[in-house]
Amino acid sequence: MRLLLNVLWIVLGGWVIWLEYMIGGLLLCLTIVGIPFGVQCFKMAGLGLLPFGKDIVDAPGTSAIGCILNVFWIVVAGIWIFVTHIGLALGLAVTIIGIPFAIQHVKLAMLALAPFGKLVRET
């Protein structure tokens, strides 16, 4: 079932989410200051391509620097990415068929809000 849902996700737009996060990550990695943010974009790209069967957990030993980077991320980009994924989730939740996809957008929204100190794991 996970394979079928991931294939449907990719065909119906998951590849666009993956591509956007990959381009964003590549652009951020062009500067030394942007590398930590680019790495987080790559993390979100992986989840954005194949979200079914993955879960977000807190990383052990999260530092204060991660908290500061999360605050900067939220102010600059996180809130807008969060709102976009929540809007897509609300639109998909209108239909019964869209509910599993809406749940994945909520998962992406939570990671996009504060990606530092989070890990994406297989379930």
Tab-separated table of N, CA and C in Angstrom:
chain	number	residue	atom	x	y	z
A	1	MET	N	0.827	-1.194	0.000
A	1	MET	CA	0.000	0.000	0.000
A	1	MET	C	0.870	1.256	0.000
A	2	ARG	N	1.980	1.220	0.775
A	2	ARG	CA	2.884	2.356	0.854
A	2	ARG	C	3.470	2.671	-0.519
A	3	LEU	N	3.827	1.638	-1.275
A	3	LEU	CA	4.395	1.825	-2.605
A	3	LEU	C	3.387	2.489	-3.528
A	4	LEU	N	2.157	2.022	-3.509
A	4	LEU	CA	1.107	2.596	-4.353
A	4	LEU	C	0.861	4.068	-4.011
A	5	LEU	N	0.786	4.366	-2.724
A	5	LEU	CA	0.550	5.750	-2.315
A	5	LEU	C	1.725	6.653	-2.678
A	6	ASN	N	2.956	6.154	-2.544
A	6	ASN	CA	4.119	6.949	-2.931
A	6	ASN	C	4.156	7.187	-4.438
A	7	VAL	N	3.790	6.182	-5.231
A	7	VAL	CA	3.749	6.351	-6.689
A	7	VAL	C	2.689	7.380	-7.061
A	8	LEU	N	1.512	7.292	-6.460
A	8	LEU	CA	0.460	8.290	-6.711
A	8	LEU	C	0.909	9.683	-6.294
A	9	TRP	N	1.589	9.776	-5.152
A	9	TRP	CA	2.101	11.065	-4.669
A	9	TRP	C	3.045	11.676	-5.697
A	10	ILE	N	3.984	10.876	-6.215
A	10	ILE	CA	4.955	11.382	-7.190
A	10	ILE	C	4.252	11.824	-8.464
A	11	VAL	N	3.354	11.003	-8.967
A	11	VAL	CA	2.658	11.310	-10.226
A	11	VAL	C	1.790	12.552	-10.090
A	12	LEU	N	1.154	12.727	-8.950
A	12	LEU	CA	0.210	13.836	-8.770
A	12	LEU	C	0.851	15.102	-8.216
A	13	GLY	N	2.175	15.183	-8.206
A	13	GLY	CA	2.805	16.438	-7.827
A	13	GLY	C	3.938	16.350	-6.836
A	14	GLY	N	4.214	15.185	-6.305
A	14	GLY	CA	5.309	15.051	-5.356
A	14	GLY	C	6.661	15.381	-5.968
A	15	TRP	N	6.788	15.109	-7.259
A	15	TRP	CA	8.053	15.426	-7.936
A	15	TRP	C	8.275	16.927	-7.993
A	16	VAL	N	7.201	17.709	-8.030
A	16	VAL	CA	7.333	19.172	-8.047
A	16	VAL	C	7.855	19.662	-6.699
A	17	ILE	N	7.311	19.103	-5.618
A	17	ILE	CA	7.775	19.462	-4.278
A	17	ILE	C	9.250	19.102	-4.137
A	18	TRP	N	9.626	17.892	-4.596
A	18	TRP	CA	11.011	17.449	-4.533
A	18	TRP	C	11.912	18.407	-5.314
A	19	LEU	N	11.487	18.759	-6.522
A	19	LEU	CA	12.288	19.639	-7.367
A	19	LEU	C	12.462	21.021	-6.735
A	20	GLU	N	11.404	21.572	-6.162
A	20	GLU	CA	11.497	22.887	-5.518
A	20	GLU	C	12.465	22.870	-4.340
A	21	TYR	N	12.372	21.838	-3.502
A	21	TYR	CA	13.284	21.758	-2.365
A	21	TYR	C	14.721	21.512	-2.815
A	22	MET	N	14.907	20.722	-3.867
A	22	MET	CA	16.268	20.467	-4.370
A	22	MET	C	16.885	21.740	-4.952
A	23	ILE	N	16.126	22.486	-5.731
A	23	ILE	CA	16.646	23.739	-6.290
A	23	ILE	C	16.962	24.725	-5.168
A	24	GLY	N	16.054	24.836	-4.197
A	24	GLY	CA	16.298	25.708	-3.052
A	24	GLY	C	17.541	25.296	-2.290
A	25	GLY	N	17.711	23.999	-2.064
A	25	GLY	CA	18.887	23.505	-1.358
A	25	GLY	C	20.172	23.770	-2.125
A	26	LEU	N	20.139	23.572	-3.432
A	26	LEU	CA	21.328	23.834	-4.249
A	26	LEU	C	21.694	25.315	-4.234
A	27	LEU	N	20.687	26.177	-4.332
A	27	LEU	CA	20.962	27.616	-4.300
A	27	LEU	C	21.500	28.056	-2.947
A	28	LEU	N	20.957	27.505	-1.876
A	28	LEU	CA	21.442	27.858	-0.548
A	28	LEU	C	22.862	27.359	-0.313
A	29	CYS	N	23.211	26.232	-0.905
A	29	CYS	CA	24.553	25.680	-0.710
A	29	CYS	C	25.621	26.417	-1.518
A	30	LEU	N	25.228	27.384	-2.328
A	30	LEU	CA	26.220	28.168	-3.061
A	30	LEU	C	27.026	29.073	-2.141
A	31	THR	N	26.462	29.401	-0.973
A	31	THR	CA	27.187	30.234	-0.014
A	31	THR	C	27.510	29.408	1.225
A	32	ILE	N	28.555	29.763	1.896
A	32	ILE	CA	28.950	29.036	3.104
A	32	ILE	C	27.898	29.212	4.197
A	33	VAL	N	27.358	30.402	4.311
A	33	VAL	CA	26.347	30.679	5.336
A	33	VAL	C	25.065	29.883	5.077
A	34	GLY	N	24.748	29.630	3.813
A	34	GLY	CA	23.510	28.947	3.467
A	34	GLY	C	23.565	27.442	3.522
A	35	ILE	N	24.761	26.860	3.695
A	35	ILE	CA	24.888	25.401	3.667
A	35	ILE	C	24.009	24.693	4.706
A	36	PRO	N	23.965	25.130	5.973
A	36	PRO	CA	23.084	24.430	6.922
A	36	PRO	C	21.608	24.472	6.501
A	37	PHE	N	21.194	25.562	5.883
A	37	PHE	CA	19.809	25.679	5.432
A	37	PHE	C	19.570	24.829	4.188
A	38	GLY	N	20.577	24.742	3.329
A	38	GLY	CA	20.474	23.888	2.155
A	38	GLY	C	20.347	22.422	2.529
A	39	VAL	N	21.084	22.003	3.548
A	39	VAL	CA	20.997	20.615	4.018
A	39	VAL	C	19.582	20.319	4.513
A	40	GLN	N	18.966	21.274	5.182
A	40	GLN	CA	17.587	21.079	5.644
A	40	GLN	C	16.623	20.982	4.465
A	41	CYS	N	16.889	21.746	3.406
A	41	CYS	CA	16.067	21.644	2.193
A	41	CYS	C	16.183	20.258	1.576
A	42	PHE	N	17.392	19.682	1.582
A	42	PHE	CA	17.577	18.337	1.046
A	42	PHE	C	16.820	17.310	1.891
A	43	LYS	N	16.781	17.532	3.210
A	43	LYS	CA	16.020	16.646	4.089
A	43	LYS	C	14.533	16.705	3.735
A	44	MET	N	14.035	17.913	3.512
A	44	MET	CA	12.628	18.068	3.161
A	44	MET	C	12.343	17.533	1.753
A	45	ALA	N	13.334	17.614	0.861
A	45	ALA	CA	13.161	17.074	-0.490
A	45	ALA	C	12.972	15.564	-0.434
A	46	GLY	N	13.756	14.896	0.410
A	46	GLY	CA	13.617	13.446	0.553
A	46	GLY	C	12.246	13.062	1.072
A	47	LEU	N	11.758	13.795	2.044
A	47	LEU	CA	10.424	13.529	2.576
A	47	LEU	C	9.359	13.932	1.569
A	48	GLY	N	9.611	14.993	0.812
A	48	GLY	CA	8.637	15.459	-0.169
A	48	GLY	C	8.481	14.532	-1.358
A	49	LEU	N	9.502	13.730	-1.651
A	49	LEU	CA	9.409	12.806	-2.777
A	49	LEU	C	8.688	11.525	-2.393
A	50	LEU	N	9.022	10.961	-1.254
A	50	LEU	CA	8.421	9.695	-0.806
A	50	LEU	C	7.980	9.818	0.653
A	51	PRO	N	6.848	10.471	0.920
A	51	PRO	CA	6.472	10.722	2.315
A	51	PRO	C	5.805	9.555	3.034
A	52	PHE	N	5.197	8.644	2.295
A	52	PHE	CA	4.493	7.550	2.950
A	52	PHE	C	5.494	6.551	3.505
A	53	GLY	N	5.306	6.157	4.743
A	53	GLY	CA	6.205	5.219	5.397
A	53	GLY	C	7.356	5.892	6.111
A	54	LYS	N	7.290	7.199	6.238
A	54	LYS	CA	8.337	7.933	6.955
A	54	LYS	C	7.697	8.752	8.066
A	55	ASP	N	8.488	8.997	9.110
A	55	ASP	CA	8.001	9.766	10.246
A	55	ASP	C	9.089	10.748	10.676
A	56	ILE	N	8.691	11.806	11.341
A	56	ILE	CA	9.625	12.830	11.817
A	56	ILE	C	9.790	12.648	13.323
A	57	VAL	N	11.051	12.572	13.755
A	57	VAL	CA	11.346	12.427	15.183
A	57	VAL	C	12.372	13.484	15.582
A	58	ASP	N	12.415	13.769	16.872
A	58	ASP	CA	13.419	14.705	17.381
A	58	ASP	C	14.785	14.044	17.384
A	59	ALA	N	15.793	14.792	16.968
A	59	ALA	CA	17.161	14.290	16.977
A	59	ALA	C	17.701	14.340	18.398
A	60	PRO	N	18.441	13.322	18.797
A	60	PRO	CA	19.024	13.359	20.135
A	60	PRO	C	20.145	14.390	20.206
A	61	GLY	N	20.229	15.087	21.315
A	61	GLY	CA	21.315	16.042	21.527
A	61	GLY	C	21.206	17.298	20.689
A	62	THR	N	20.019	17.824	20.540
A	62	THR	CA	19.844	19.052	19.773
A	62	THR	C	20.486	20.216	20.518
A	63	SER	N	21.204	21.058	19.789
A	63	SER	CA	21.951	22.149	20.419
A	63	SER	C	21.180	23.464	20.385
A	64	ALA	N	21.705	24.431	21.099
A	64	ALA	CA	21.111	25.769	21.108
A	64	ALA	C	21.282	26.445	19.753
A	65	ILE	N	22.335	26.084	19.038
A	65	ILE	CA	22.543	26.657	17.705
A	65	ILE	C	21.404	26.237	16.779
A	66	GLY	N	20.956	24.984	16.906
A	66	GLY	CA	19.823	24.520	16.113
A	66	GLY	C	18.563	25.319	16.397
A	67	CYS	N	18.375	25.692	17.650
A	67	CYS	CA	17.218	26.506	18.036
A	67	CYS	C	17.304	27.889	17.405
A	68	ILE	N	18.484	28.476	17.428
A	68	ILE	CA	18.674	29.800	16.814
A	68	ILE	C	18.466	29.730	15.307
A	69	LEU	N	18.988	28.668	14.675
A	69	LEU	CA	18.797	28.503	13.237
A	69	LEU	C	17.322	28.280	12.898
A	70	ASN	N	16.595	27.555	13.771
A	70	ASN	CA	15.153	27.375	13.555
A	70	ASN	C	14.415	28.705	13.604
A	71	VAL	N	14.779	29.570	14.546
A	71	VAL	CA	14.130	30.884	14.651
A	71	VAL	C	14.374	31.685	13.372
A	72	PHE	N	15.621	31.693	12.904
A	72	PHE	CA	15.937	32.400	11.664
A	72	PHE	C	15.184	31.790	10.488
A	73	TRP	N	15.136	30.463	10.423
A	73	TRP	CA	14.434	29.755	9.351
A	73	TRP	C	12.953	30.112	9.358
A	74	ILE	N	12.328	30.109	10.533
A	74	ILE	CA	10.892	30.421	10.631
A	74	ILE	C	10.615	31.819	10.106
A	75	VAL	N	11.428	32.778	10.495
A	75	VAL	CA	11.209	34.168	10.097
A	75	VAL	C	11.395	34.352	8.594
A	76	VAL	N	12.426	33.740	8.025
A	76	VAL	CA	12.753	33.970	6.625
A	76	VAL	C	11.891	33.136	5.682
A	77	ALA	N	11.722	31.843	5.954
A	77	ALA	CA	11.035	30.992	4.988
A	77	ALA	C	10.042	30.015	5.597
A	78	GLY	N	10.296	29.573	6.807
A	78	GLY	CA	9.515	28.493	7.388
A	78	GLY	C	8.024	28.743	7.469
A	79	ILE	N	7.651	29.941	7.860
A	79	ILE	CA	6.221	30.235	8.024
A	79	ILE	C	5.488	30.167	6.687
A	80	TRP	N	6.152	30.609	5.615
A	80	TRP	CA	5.501	30.607	4.298
A	80	TRP	C	5.374	29.194	3.750
A	81	ILE	N	6.398	28.387	3.950
A	81	ILE	CA	6.328	26.996	3.515
A	81	ILE	C	5.271	26.254	4.329
A	82	PHE	N	5.223	26.523	5.626
A	82	PHE	CA	4.229	25.911	6.511
A	82	PHE	C	2.812	26.240	6.051
A	83	VAL	N	2.556	27.506	5.789
A	83	VAL	CA	1.214	27.941	5.362
A	83	VAL	C	0.837	27.294	4.028
A	84	THR	N	1.795	27.179	3.124
A	84	THR	CA	1.522	26.553	1.828
A	84	THR	C	1.126	25.093	1.996
A	85	HIS	N	1.870	24.346	2.792
A	85	HIS	CA	1.543	22.927	2.989
A	85	HIS	C	0.217	22.760	3.728
A	86	ILE	N	-0.065	23.618	4.691
A	86	ILE	CA	-1.346	23.534	5.399
A	86	ILE	C	-2.497	23.861	4.443
A	87	GLY	N	-2.320	24.845	3.582
A	87	GLY	CA	-3.345	25.170	2.590
A	87	GLY	C	-3.606	24.003	1.644
A	88	LEU	N	-2.539	23.358	1.186
A	88	LEU	CA	-2.707	22.182	0.332
A	88	LEU	C	-3.392	21.048	1.090
A	89	ALA	N	-3.034	20.873	2.358
A	89	ALA	CA	-3.664	19.828	3.169
A	89	ALA	C	-5.158	20.086	3.335
A	90	LEU	N	-5.523	21.322	3.582
A	90	LEU	CA	-6.951	21.641	3.731
A	90	LEU	C	-7.711	21.390	2.432
A	91	GLY	N	-7.104	21.743	1.317
A	91	GLY	CA	-7.745	21.491	0.029
A	91	GLY	C	-7.903	20.008	-0.252
A	92	LEU	N	-6.920	19.212	0.110
A	92	LEU	CA	-6.988	17.770	-0.130
A	92	LEU	C	-7.924	17.065	0.848
A	93	ALA	N	-8.062	17.598	2.043
A	93	ALA	CA	-8.887	16.948	3.064
A	93	ALA	C	-10.379	17.052	2.766
A	94	VAL	N	-10.741	17.800	1.759
A	94	VAL	CA	-12.159	17.945	1.406
A	94	VAL	C	-12.721	16.630	0.891
A	95	THR	N	-11.899	15.836	0.217
A	95	THR	CA	-12.352	14.555	-0.314
A	95	THR	C	-11.779	13.411	0.512
A	96	ILE	N	-12.467	12.306	0.523
A	96	ILE	CA	-12.009	11.136	1.266
A	96	ILE	C	-10.721	10.593	0.654
A	97	ILE	N	-10.635	10.608	-0.664
A	97	ILE	CA	-9.438	10.098	-1.341
A	97	ILE	C	-8.228	10.970	-1.028
A	98	GLY	N	-8.428	12.267	-0.807
A	98	GLY	CA	-7.325	13.176	-0.555
A	98	GLY	C	-6.814	13.185	0.868
A	99	ILE	N	-7.530	12.552	1.798
A	99	ILE	CA	-7.135	12.606	3.214
A	99	ILE	C	-5.731	12.042	3.473
A	100	PRO	N	-5.349	10.888	2.901
A	100	PRO	CA	-3.975	10.415	3.156
A	100	PRO	C	-2.920	11.393	2.641
A	101	PHE	N	-3.200	12.059	1.548
A	101	PHE	CA	-2.263	13.036	0.998
A	101	PHE	C	-2.240	14.306	1.854
A	102	ALA	N	-3.384	14.666	2.411
A	102	ALA	CA	-3.443	15.817	3.315
A	102	ALA	C	-2.603	15.560	4.561
A	103	ILE	N	-2.638	14.344	5.071
A	103	ILE	CA	-1.841	13.994	6.250
A	103	ILE	C	-0.353	14.153	5.943
A	104	GLN	N	0.048	13.783	4.745
A	104	GLN	CA	1.463	13.917	4.375
A	104	GLN	C	1.859	15.388	4.253
A	105	HIS	N	0.953	16.224	3.773
A	105	HIS	CA	1.252	17.654	3.701
A	105	HIS	C	1.377	18.255	5.101
A	106	VAL	N	0.577	17.783	6.047
A	106	VAL	CA	0.718	18.257	7.426
A	106	VAL	C	2.078	17.830	7.983
A	107	LYS	N	2.499	16.609	7.661
A	107	LYS	CA	3.820	16.137	8.090
A	107	LYS	C	4.916	17.025	7.498
A	108	LEU	N	4.808	17.355	6.221
A	108	LEU	CA	5.785	18.238	5.581
A	108	LEU	C	5.734	19.638	6.190
A	109	ALA	N	4.546	20.104	6.539
A	109	ALA	CA	4.401	21.432	7.139
A	109	ALA	C	5.103	21.495	8.487
A	110	MET	N	4.976	20.450	9.275
A	110	MET	CA	5.620	20.451	10.589
A	110	MET	C	7.146	20.438	10.455
A	111	LEU	N	7.663	19.714	9.468
A	111	LEU	CA	9.104	19.712	9.245
A	111	LEU	C	9.564	21.047	8.676
A	112	ALA	N	8.766	21.638	7.803
A	112	ALA	CA	9.141	22.910	7.176
A	112	ALA	C	9.131	24.066	8.171
A	113	LEU	N	8.361	23.951	9.228
A	113	LEU	CA	8.305	25.029	10.208
A	113	LEU	C	9.598	25.122	11.017
A	114	ALA	N	10.136	24.003	11.432
A	114	ALA	CA	11.375	24.001	12.230
A	114	ALA	C	12.168	22.736	11.918
A	115	PRO	N	12.971	22.741	10.853
A	115	PRO	CA	13.655	21.509	10.424
A	115	PRO	C	14.906	21.140	11.220
A	116	PHE	N	15.539	22.108	11.872
A	116	PHE	CA	16.755	21.800	12.620
A	116	PHE	C	16.410	21.008	13.875
A	117	GLY	N	17.143	19.940	14.121
A	117	GLY	CA	16.878	19.096	15.288
A	117	GLY	C	15.837	18.026	15.030
A	118	LYS	N	15.488	17.800	13.783
A	118	LYS	CA	14.522	16.765	13.421
A	118	LYS	C	15.180	15.746	12.505
A	119	LEU	N	14.748	14.505	12.604
A	119	LEU	CA	15.209	13.436	11.737
A	119	LEU	C	14.026	12.818	11.032
A	120	VAL	N	14.229	12.384	9.797
A	120	VAL	CA	13.197	11.665	9.053
A	120	VAL	C	13.595	10.198	9.084
A	121	ARG	N	12.691	9.357	9.602
A	121	ARG	CA	12.968	7.921	9.750
A	121	ARG	C	11.893	7.099	9.069
A	122	GLU	N	12.308	5.918	8.640
A	122	GLU	CA	11.360	4.953	8.093
A	122	GLU	C	10.510	4.376	9.222
A	123	THR	N	9.236	4.137	8.931
A	123	THR	CA	8.361	3.528	9.963
A	123	THR	C	8.145	2.076	9.671
